[in-house]
């Protein structure tokens, strides 16, 4: 638990979106099972107020996981989630709307009854959802297949006229089975996804002619820089801003015999 608190303090001043989202995911997975889950709610909700859209969406999901696993916190967390229903980001707003709907249904079906104030510690029941809790099932249970497989399976289902004419509800069991793609096979086989999937699976791809583009071509087109000659090396593009910002800036360094040009 002390490690989680250190991570909570870390994301207060973290400027890296990926780190913040991964820490929020970890808090959502481990925080509800600690001895005092409520202590982490403030740190998670601060990210909803102060961060960019990607971190806000991750924070909403983390809050929903706290509500799904801790029925005693649902009323308080619902108040926080409803504030994100008007978020300017579509992803954050959609996640909040889905979580609010699911948790409201779970609260109506299985309302939380707090123990008496004078109850002994051993008489207080464990703060966990019931077996048929809707919120725990939707927000905590993983899908039986990947999103890519689900999409391809649904497309195959829609393409079948008999299935679309049926009045039966669409369930996972009713969806047709689709074959794994090369990426799925590679992941299941433990093949490094950094290398080409076809090469990893022993498939020899057809040779393709690739057009070679000089990275310094734009520099040569500038008359004021024509006297510098030809660049003998150009670096790979370096991101100067995060990909989530409104304006994305990258820099390429071109090395000339006596000059360095930053594009």
XYZ file of C-alpha atoms in Angstrom, residues 36-260:
225
model
C -8.511 1.766 2.937
C -9.563 2.183 -0.719
C -11.119 5.612 -0.122
C -7.701 7.228 0.418
C -6.862 6.836 -3.288
C -10.027 8.439 -4.648
C -8.730 11.983 -4.205
C -5.535 11.283 -6.152
C -7.425 9.641 -9.003
C -10.053 12.371 -9.261
C -7.363 15.074 -9.341
C -6.323 13.633 -12.690
C -9.868 14.155 -13.998
C -9.610 17.838 -13.124
C -6.038 18.672 -14.071
C -4.898 16.383 -16.916
C -5.295 15.949 -20.674
C -8.017 13.871 -22.311
C -6.149 10.539 -22.326
C -5.384 10.733 -18.606
C -8.908 11.923 -17.792
C -10.367 8.891 -19.569
C -8.037 6.554 -17.661
C -8.980 8.235 -14.372
C -12.702 7.779 -15.079
C -12.147 4.061 -15.676
C -10.123 3.779 -12.463
C -12.894 5.466 -10.459
C -15.448 3.097 -11.968
C -13.363 0.088 -10.880
C -13.307 1.425 -7.309
C -17.097 1.737 -7.412
C -17.499 -1.741 -8.890
C -15.411 -3.446 -6.203
C -16.387 -1.290 -3.197
C -20.187 -0.858 -2.857
C -19.703 1.478 0.141
C -17.967 4.042 -2.121
C -20.487 4.007 -4.965
C -22.550 6.983 -3.836
C -19.505 9.230 -3.500
C -17.903 8.045 -6.729
C -21.162 8.511 -8.651
C -21.076 12.201 -7.730
C -17.568 12.465 -9.188
C -18.344 10.486 -12.339
C -21.408 12.593 -13.159
C -19.158 15.656 -13.349
C -17.414 14.055 -16.334
C -20.653 13.654 -18.306
C -20.066 17.104 -19.803
C -16.368 16.611 -20.517
C -15.147 18.139 -23.777
C -13.455 14.870 -24.801
C -15.677 12.236 -26.440
C -13.827 9.246 -24.980
C -13.936 10.593 -21.423
C -17.599 11.551 -21.750
C -18.602 8.176 -23.211
C -16.742 6.243 -20.509
C -18.364 8.327 -17.783
C -21.842 7.853 -19.286
C -21.422 4.085 -19.538
C -20.021 3.767 -16.014
C -22.746 5.953 -14.494
C -25.475 3.915 -16.190
C -24.032 0.559 -15.103
C -23.344 1.629 -11.517
C -26.802 3.210 -11.146
C -28.417 -0.061 -12.205
C -26.251 -2.005 -9.753
C -27.102 0.389 -6.915
C -30.830 0.077 -7.658
C -30.652 -3.717 -7.809
C -28.354 -4.212 -4.806
C -28.467 -1.100 -2.585
C -25.681 -0.796 -0.049
C -26.763 -0.910 3.595
C -24.109 0.576 5.918
C -23.466 -1.302 9.174
C -24.562 0.268 12.487
C -22.143 2.759 14.003
C -21.811 0.689 17.185
C -21.114 -2.561 15.318
C -18.056 -4.528 16.311
C -15.281 -4.865 13.687
C -15.897 -8.594 13.336
C -19.605 -7.925 12.738
C -18.993 -5.596 9.780
C -19.416 -7.523 6.498
C -16.705 -7.426 3.868
C -17.050 -4.526 1.425
C -17.376 -6.439 -1.837
C -20.085 -6.815 -4.505
C -22.601 -9.638 -4.495
C -22.257 -12.508 -6.933
C -24.737 -11.228 -9.546
C -23.652 -7.582 -9.299
C -24.024 -5.878 -12.691
C -21.285 -3.289 -12.160
C -18.706 -5.876 -11.134
C -19.534 -8.030 -14.164
C -19.419 -5.224 -16.735
C -16.510 -3.186 -15.357
C -14.251 -5.913 -13.982
C -14.762 -8.995 -16.155
C -12.754 -9.084 -19.376
C -14.163 -9.870 -22.805
C -13.924 -13.491 -23.961
C -12.237 -12.263 -27.146
C -10.201 -9.301 -28.337
C -11.897 -6.192 -29.761
C -10.499 -6.998 -33.195
C -12.003 -10.493 -33.104
C -15.291 -9.124 -31.796
C -15.475 -6.622 -34.644
C -14.761 -9.262 -37.298
C -17.223 -11.659 -35.687
C -19.982 -9.030 -35.639
C -19.337 -8.186 -39.301
C -19.621 -11.858 -40.180
C -22.862 -12.076 -38.168
C -24.362 -9.063 -39.954
C -23.416 -10.534 -43.329
C -25.572 -13.603 -42.611
C -29.210 -12.886 -43.647
C -30.640 -15.647 -41.447
C -28.973 -14.216 -38.354
C -30.244 -10.705 -38.979
C -33.783 -11.992 -39.547
C -33.804 -13.827 -36.217
C -35.547 -12.229 -33.235
C -33.118 -13.813 -30.767
C -30.822 -11.408 -28.889
C -27.209 -11.197 -30.022
C -24.916 -12.954 -27.543
C -21.252 -13.908 -27.629
C -22.234 -17.579 -27.981
C -24.336 -16.767 -31.043
C -21.519 -14.988 -32.883
C -19.646 -16.941 -35.559
C -16.093 -18.093 -34.834
C -13.466 -16.148 -36.797
C -9.926 -17.238 -37.546
C -6.958 -15.677 -35.841
C -4.986 -13.104 -37.791
C -1.222 -13.313 -38.219
C -0.796 -10.823 -35.353
C -2.960 -12.973 -33.043
C -0.961 -16.089 -33.895
C 2.299 -14.258 -33.317
C 1.131 -12.969 -29.932
C -0.020 -16.444 -28.853
C 3.273 -17.956 -30.009
C 5.354 -15.415 -28.114
C 6.900 -14.001 -31.286
C 8.477 -10.570 -30.958
C 5.990 -8.112 -32.414
C 8.833 -5.707 -33.151
C 9.765 -7.834 -36.169
C 7.671 -8.325 -39.272
C 4.831 -10.772 -38.548
C 5.027 -12.460 -41.964
C 8.773 -12.980 -41.586
C 8.310 -14.315 -38.045
C 5.755 -16.836 -39.281
C 7.958 -17.954 -42.164
C 5.893 -16.263 -44.874
C 8.032 -14.834 -47.658
C 6.475 -11.535 -48.720
C 6.520 -10.387 -52.330
C 9.273 -7.965 -53.150
C 8.099 -4.400 -53.239
C 9.917 -1.506 -54.775
C 10.299 1.259 -52.205
C 10.892 4.804 -53.301
C 13.939 6.294 -51.597
C 13.258 9.832 -50.398
C 16.072 12.120 -49.316
C 15.221 13.470 -45.818
C 16.949 16.751 -46.694
C 14.929 17.311 -49.893
C 12.949 20.131 -48.287
C 16.180 21.842 -47.224
C 17.582 21.714 -50.753
C 14.467 23.481 -52.009
C 15.254 26.595 -49.946
C 17.385 29.006 -52.038
C 19.070 30.558 -49.013
C 20.426 27.146 -47.965
C 21.558 25.992 -51.411
C 25.147 27.121 -50.744
C 25.502 24.615 -47.889
C 25.911 21.730 -50.290
C 24.546 18.248 -49.736
C 23.821 16.791 -46.310
C 25.795 13.655 -45.590
C 23.531 12.565 -42.745
C 20.025 13.255 -41.423
C 18.700 12.101 -38.065
C 15.374 10.399 -37.437
C 12.470 12.703 -36.515
C 12.463 13.581 -32.807
C 9.112 14.458 -31.197
C 9.275 17.816 -29.413
C 5.684 17.642 -28.164
C 3.402 14.875 -26.980
C 1.132 13.286 -29.569
C -1.998 14.315 -27.593
C -1.328 18.063 -27.921
C -3.208 20.250 -30.387
C -0.055 21.048 -32.383
C 2.494 18.258 -32.920
C 6.093 19.395 -33.510
C 9.026 17.216 -34.525
C 12.635 18.040 -35.422
C 15.060 16.520 -37.955
C 18.800 17.319 -37.732
C 20.657 17.596 -41.057
C 24.471 17.465 -40.905
C 26.337 19.431 -43.598
C 30.143 19.698 -43.994
C 30.294 22.952 -42.009
C 26.748 23.507 -40.785
C 23.917 21.852 -38.868
